[in-house]
């Protein structure tokens, strides 16, 4: 677990974790899944954790916006998955009574915590599935471009849409409507993408270098921003004030508005690559 201070430019390791560990946050709380356990990080300075429950078979997690519920994705087998829920206060687990078809790679939770948007593969194709967390059933599914296992990101913001982003394409889906989503061809787009905090624009690493700002409703390029040639990941600070862009062994810190670098890149030399 690495703590990065954007103001001082210092990064330090505060805890040793399972290399496959993943983190989720909600309501100011942070949860870790690794080594078959679900824990809550109760002190970011020291990395101190509180064990909530054992989580055999769980591979991914998402926290509700209020931080009171953690959803665990359990891959029952290569063809089926389930969504168990954990009470973050008591550690009580409610097991999903039914499995759902597919192998899940990644996903995102809606702003209201009522839906999950999952990217996975099933019967030789990639897809995006919208899952109702109240009933734990699939509301709709969309076939995506690319070979099974191709890198595809999924972004959900404060707008009414969720976006699946692949190499050269963008799928915009309104999860509240039955109609299919709009598949848009966007040359130069890469899967390393995030929505702006207001959900109105999509910021993505551009093939060949730099960042590109896209209108996700129509795929139109709004502007380009110079930068590194190989961004591994983009993510916002918790307050949405700055955008972090991981490239090579550094972490660029960019302003929320014009996306200029606001200080020298933070060196991650000697530290593991961040996963959250």
PDB file of N, CA and C in Angstrom, residues 10-56:
ATOM      1  N   UNK A  10       5.957  13.402  -2.494  1.00  0.00           N
ATOM      2  CA  UNK A  10       6.590  12.241  -1.886  1.00  0.00           C
ATOM      3  C   UNK A  10       5.652  11.040  -1.921  1.00  0.00           C
ATOM      4  N   UNK A  11       6.248   9.859  -2.138  1.00  0.00           N
ATOM      5  CA  UNK A  11       5.504   8.606  -2.129  1.00  0.00           C
ATOM      6  C   UNK A  11       6.217   7.638  -1.202  1.00  0.00           C
ATOM      7  N   UNK A  12       5.446   6.965  -0.368  1.00  0.00           N
ATOM      8  CA  UNK A  12       6.075   6.004   0.540  1.00  0.00           C
ATOM      9  C   UNK A  12       5.161   4.793   0.715  1.00  0.00           C
ATOM     10  N   UNK A  13       5.796   3.651   0.949  1.00  0.00           N
ATOM     11  CA  UNK A  13       5.058   2.420   1.164  1.00  0.00           C
ATOM     12  C   UNK A  13       4.701   2.303   2.641  1.00  0.00           C
ATOM     13  N   UNK A  14       3.404   2.090   2.933  1.00  0.00           N
ATOM     14  CA  UNK A  14       2.967   2.025   4.327  1.00  0.00           C
ATOM     15  C   UNK A  14       2.560   0.612   4.755  1.00  0.00           C
ATOM     16  N   UNK A  15       2.394  -0.300   3.802  1.00  0.00           N
ATOM     17  CA  UNK A  15       2.043  -1.681   4.161  1.00  0.00           C
ATOM     18  C   UNK A  15       2.376  -2.594   2.998  1.00  0.00           C
ATOM     19  N   UNK A  16       2.680  -3.857   3.305  1.00  0.00           N
ATOM     20  CA  UNK A  16       2.951  -4.864   2.288  1.00  0.00           C
ATOM     21  C   UNK A  16       1.681  -5.676   2.067  1.00  0.00           C
ATOM     22  N   UNK A  17       1.284  -5.791   0.801  1.00  0.00           N
ATOM     23  CA  UNK A  17       0.040  -6.467   0.478  1.00  0.00           C
ATOM     24  C   UNK A  17       0.290  -7.608  -0.501  1.00  0.00           C
ATOM     25  N   UNK A  18      -0.719  -8.450  -0.633  1.00  0.00           N
ATOM     26  CA  UNK A  18      -0.756  -9.451  -1.697  1.00  0.00           C
ATOM     27  C   UNK A  18      -0.606  -8.713  -3.034  1.00  0.00           C
ATOM     28  N   UNK A  19       0.280  -9.168  -3.934  1.00  0.00           N
ATOM     29  CA  UNK A  19       0.459  -8.480  -5.225  1.00  0.00           C
ATOM     30  C   UNK A  19      -0.834  -8.338  -6.028  1.00  0.00           C
ATOM     31  N   UNK A  20      -1.812  -9.208  -5.777  1.00  0.00           N
ATOM     32  CA  UNK A  20      -3.084  -9.146  -6.500  1.00  0.00           C
ATOM     33  C   UNK A  20      -4.156  -8.374  -5.733  1.00  0.00           C
ATOM     34  N   UNK A  21      -3.783  -7.732  -4.626  1.00  0.00           N
ATOM     35  CA  UNK A  21      -4.766  -7.022  -3.808  1.00  0.00           C
ATOM     36  C   UNK A  21      -5.393  -5.871  -4.583  1.00  0.00           C
ATOM     37  N   UNK A  22      -6.684  -5.617  -4.333  1.00  0.00           N
ATOM     38  CA  UNK A  22      -7.406  -4.514  -4.956  1.00  0.00           C
ATOM     39  C   UNK A  22      -8.104  -3.718  -3.856  1.00  0.00           C
ATOM     40  N   UNK A  23      -8.356  -2.426  -4.151  1.00  0.00           N
ATOM     41  CA  UNK A  23      -8.926  -1.525  -3.165  1.00  0.00           C
ATOM     42  C   UNK A  23     -10.203  -0.882  -3.690  1.00  0.00           C
ATOM     43  N   UNK A  24     -11.135  -0.574  -2.795  1.00  0.00           N
ATOM     44  CA  UNK A  24     -12.339   0.178  -3.134  1.00  0.00           C
ATOM     45  C   UNK A  24     -12.605   1.161  -2.008  1.00  0.00           C
ATOM     46  N   UNK A  25     -13.314   2.243  -2.319  1.00  0.00           N
ATOM     47  CA  UNK A  25     -13.610   3.229  -1.296  1.00  0.00           C
ATOM     48  C   UNK A  25     -15.042   3.723  -1.431  1.00  0.00           C
ATOM     49  N   UNK A  26     -15.599   4.141  -0.314  1.00  0.00           N
ATOM     50  CA  UNK A  26     -16.956   4.675  -0.299  1.00  0.00           C
ATOM     51  C   UNK A  26     -17.234   5.290   1.053  1.00  0.00           C
ATOM     52  N   UNK A  27     -17.864   6.451   1.071  1.00  0.00           N
ATOM     53  CA  UNK A  27     -18.195   7.105   2.332  1.00  0.00           C
ATOM     54  C   UNK A  27     -16.979   7.437   3.165  1.00  0.00           C
ATOM     55  N   UNK A  28     -15.840   7.706   2.524  1.00  0.00           N
ATOM     56  CA  UNK A  28     -14.620   8.014   3.261  1.00  0.00           C
ATOM     57  C   UNK A  28     -13.928   6.788   3.836  1.00  0.00           C
ATOM     58  N   UNK A  29     -14.435   5.602   3.545  1.00  0.00           N
ATOM     59  CA  UNK A  29     -13.828   4.361   4.032  1.00  0.00           C
ATOM     60  C   UNK A  29     -13.121   3.655   2.879  1.00  0.00           C
ATOM     61  N   UNK A  30     -12.091   2.872   3.217  1.00  0.00           N
ATOM     62  CA  UNK A  30     -11.298   2.171   2.206  1.00  0.00           C
ATOM     63  C   UNK A  30     -11.202   0.693   2.562  1.00  0.00           C
ATOM     64  N   UNK A  31     -11.426  -0.143   1.567  1.00  0.00           N
ATOM     65  CA  UNK A  31     -11.459  -1.580   1.786  1.00  0.00           C
ATOM     66  C   UNK A  31     -10.458  -2.265   0.864  1.00  0.00           C
ATOM     67  N   UNK A  32      -9.825  -3.313   1.386  1.00  0.00           N
ATOM     68  CA  UNK A  32      -8.834  -4.074   0.631  1.00  0.00           C
ATOM     69  C   UNK A  32      -9.264  -5.527   0.533  1.00  0.00           C
ATOM     70  N   UNK A  33      -9.049  -6.103  -0.649  1.00  0.00           N
ATOM     71  CA  UNK A  33      -9.306  -7.519  -0.870  1.00  0.00           C
ATOM     72  C   UNK A  33      -8.004  -8.154  -1.309  1.00  0.00           C
ATOM     73  N   UNK A  34      -7.522  -9.130  -0.536  1.00  0.00           N
ATOM     74  CA  UNK A  34      -6.275  -9.793  -0.869  1.00  0.00           C
ATOM     75  C   UNK A  34      -6.004 -10.940   0.074  1.00  0.00           C
ATOM     76  N   UNK A  35      -5.272 -11.948  -0.401  1.00  0.00           N
ATOM     77  CA  UNK A  35      -4.944 -13.126   0.412  1.00  0.00           C
ATOM     78  C   UNK A  35      -6.185 -13.825   0.958  1.00  0.00           C
ATOM     79  N   UNK A  36      -7.316 -13.691   0.243  1.00  0.00           N
ATOM     80  CA  UNK A  36      -8.531 -14.366   0.686  1.00  0.00           C
ATOM     81  C   UNK A  36      -9.258 -13.674   1.809  1.00  0.00           C
ATOM     82  N   UNK A  37      -8.914 -12.406   2.121  1.00  0.00           N
ATOM     83  CA  UNK A  37      -9.569 -11.673   3.201  1.00  0.00           C
ATOM     84  C   UNK A  37     -10.056 -10.317   2.706  1.00  0.00           C
ATOM     85  N   UNK A  38     -11.144  -9.846   3.299  1.00  0.00           N
ATOM     86  CA  UNK A  38     -11.610  -8.475   3.105  1.00  0.00           C
ATOM     87  C   UNK A  38     -11.296  -7.701   4.377  1.00  0.00           C
ATOM     88  N   UNK A  39     -10.553  -6.598   4.240  1.00  0.00           N
ATOM     89  CA  UNK A  39     -10.192  -5.785   5.388  1.00  0.00           C
ATOM     90  C   UNK A  39     -10.553  -4.332   5.116  1.00  0.00           C
ATOM     91  N   UNK A  40     -10.638  -3.543   6.178  1.00  0.00           N
ATOM     92  CA  UNK A  40     -10.816  -2.100   6.068  1.00  0.00           C
ATOM     93  C   UNK A  40      -9.539  -1.415   6.529  1.00  0.00           C
ATOM     94  N   UNK A  41      -9.051  -0.484   5.721  1.00  0.00           N
ATOM     95  CA  UNK A  41      -7.877   0.297   6.104  1.00  0.00           C
ATOM     96  C   UNK A  41      -8.359   1.407   7.026  1.00  0.00           C
ATOM     97  N   UNK A  42      -7.980   1.356   8.285  1.00  0.00           N
ATOM     98  CA  UNK A  42      -8.479   2.325   9.248  1.00  0.00           C
ATOM     99  C   UNK A  42      -7.473   3.427   9.555  1.00  0.00           C
ATOM    100  N   UNK A  43      -6.249   3.287   9.048  1.00  0.00           N
ATOM    101  CA  UNK A  43      -5.238   4.325   9.243  1.00  0.00           C
ATOM    102  C   UNK A  43      -4.331   4.353   8.017  1.00  0.00           C
ATOM    103  N   UNK A  44      -4.496   5.397   7.184  1.00  0.00           N
ATOM    104  CA  UNK A  44      -3.698   5.483   5.964  1.00  0.00           C
ATOM    105  C   UNK A  44      -2.243   5.843   6.245  1.00  0.00           C
ATOM    106  N   UNK A  45      -1.974   6.465   7.375  1.00  0.00           N
ATOM    107  CA  UNK A  45      -0.599   6.828   7.704  1.00  0.00           C
ATOM    108  C   UNK A  45       0.240   5.590   8.010  1.00  0.00           C
ATOM    109  N   UNK A  46      -0.363   4.650   8.735  1.00  0.00           N
ATOM    110  CA  UNK A  46       0.377   3.454   9.147  1.00  0.00           C
ATOM    111  C   UNK A  46       0.031   2.215   8.326  1.00  0.00           C
ATOM    112  N   UNK A  47      -1.095   2.264   7.595  1.00  0.00           N
ATOM    113  CA  UNK A  47      -1.543   1.087   6.864  1.00  0.00           C
ATOM    114  C   UNK A  47      -2.297   0.091   7.724  1.00  0.00           C
ATOM    115  N   UNK A  48      -2.651   0.479   8.972  1.00  0.00           N
ATOM    116  CA  UNK A  48      -3.357  -0.431   9.876  1.00  0.00           C
ATOM    117  C   UNK A  48      -4.707  -0.836   9.285  1.00  0.00           C
ATOM    118  N   UNK A  49      -5.026  -2.141   9.417  1.00  0.00           N
ATOM    119  CA  UNK A  49      -6.246  -2.671   8.828  1.00  0.00           C
ATOM    120  C   UNK A  49      -7.074  -3.421   9.866  1.00  0.00           C
ATOM    121  N   UNK A  50      -8.375  -3.499   9.589  1.00  0.00           N
ATOM    122  CA  UNK A  50      -9.311  -4.265  10.410  1.00  0.00           C
ATOM    123  C   UNK A  50      -9.942  -5.339   9.537  1.00  0.00           C
ATOM    124  N   UNK A  51      -9.791  -6.603   9.944  1.00  0.00           N
ATOM    125  CA  UNK A  51     -10.344  -7.686   9.148  1.00  0.00           C
ATOM    126  C   UNK A  51     -11.857  -7.717   9.276  1.00  0.00           C
ATOM    127  N   UNK A  52     -12.544  -7.782   8.109  1.00  0.00           N
ATOM    128  CA  UNK A  52     -13.998  -7.849   8.107  1.00  0.00           C
ATOM    129  C   UNK A  52     -14.499  -9.278   7.961  1.00  0.00           C
ATOM    130  N   UNK A  53     -13.922 -10.018   6.992  1.00  0.00           N
ATOM    131  CA  UNK A  53     -14.375 -11.380   6.770  1.00  0.00           C
ATOM    132  C   UNK A  53     -13.403 -12.106   5.858  1.00  0.00           C
ATOM    133  N   UNK A  54     -13.479 -13.410   5.870  1.00  0.00           N
ATOM    134  CA  UNK A  54     -12.752 -14.188   4.871  1.00  0.00           C
ATOM    135  C   UNK A  54     -13.533 -14.084   3.564  1.00  0.00           C
ATOM    136  N   UNK A  55     -12.804 -14.142   2.445  1.00  0.00           N
ATOM    137  CA  UNK A  55     -13.465 -13.958   1.158  1.00  0.00           C
ATOM    138  C   UNK A  55     -12.880 -14.917   0.135  1.00  0.00           C
ATOM    139  N   UNK A  56     -13.067 -16.225   0.335  1.00  0.00           N
ATOM    140  CA  UNK A  56     -12.495 -17.199  -0.604  1.00  0.00           C
ATOM    141  C   UNK A  56     -13.123 -17.060  -1.991  1.00  0.00           C
TER     142      UNK A  56
END
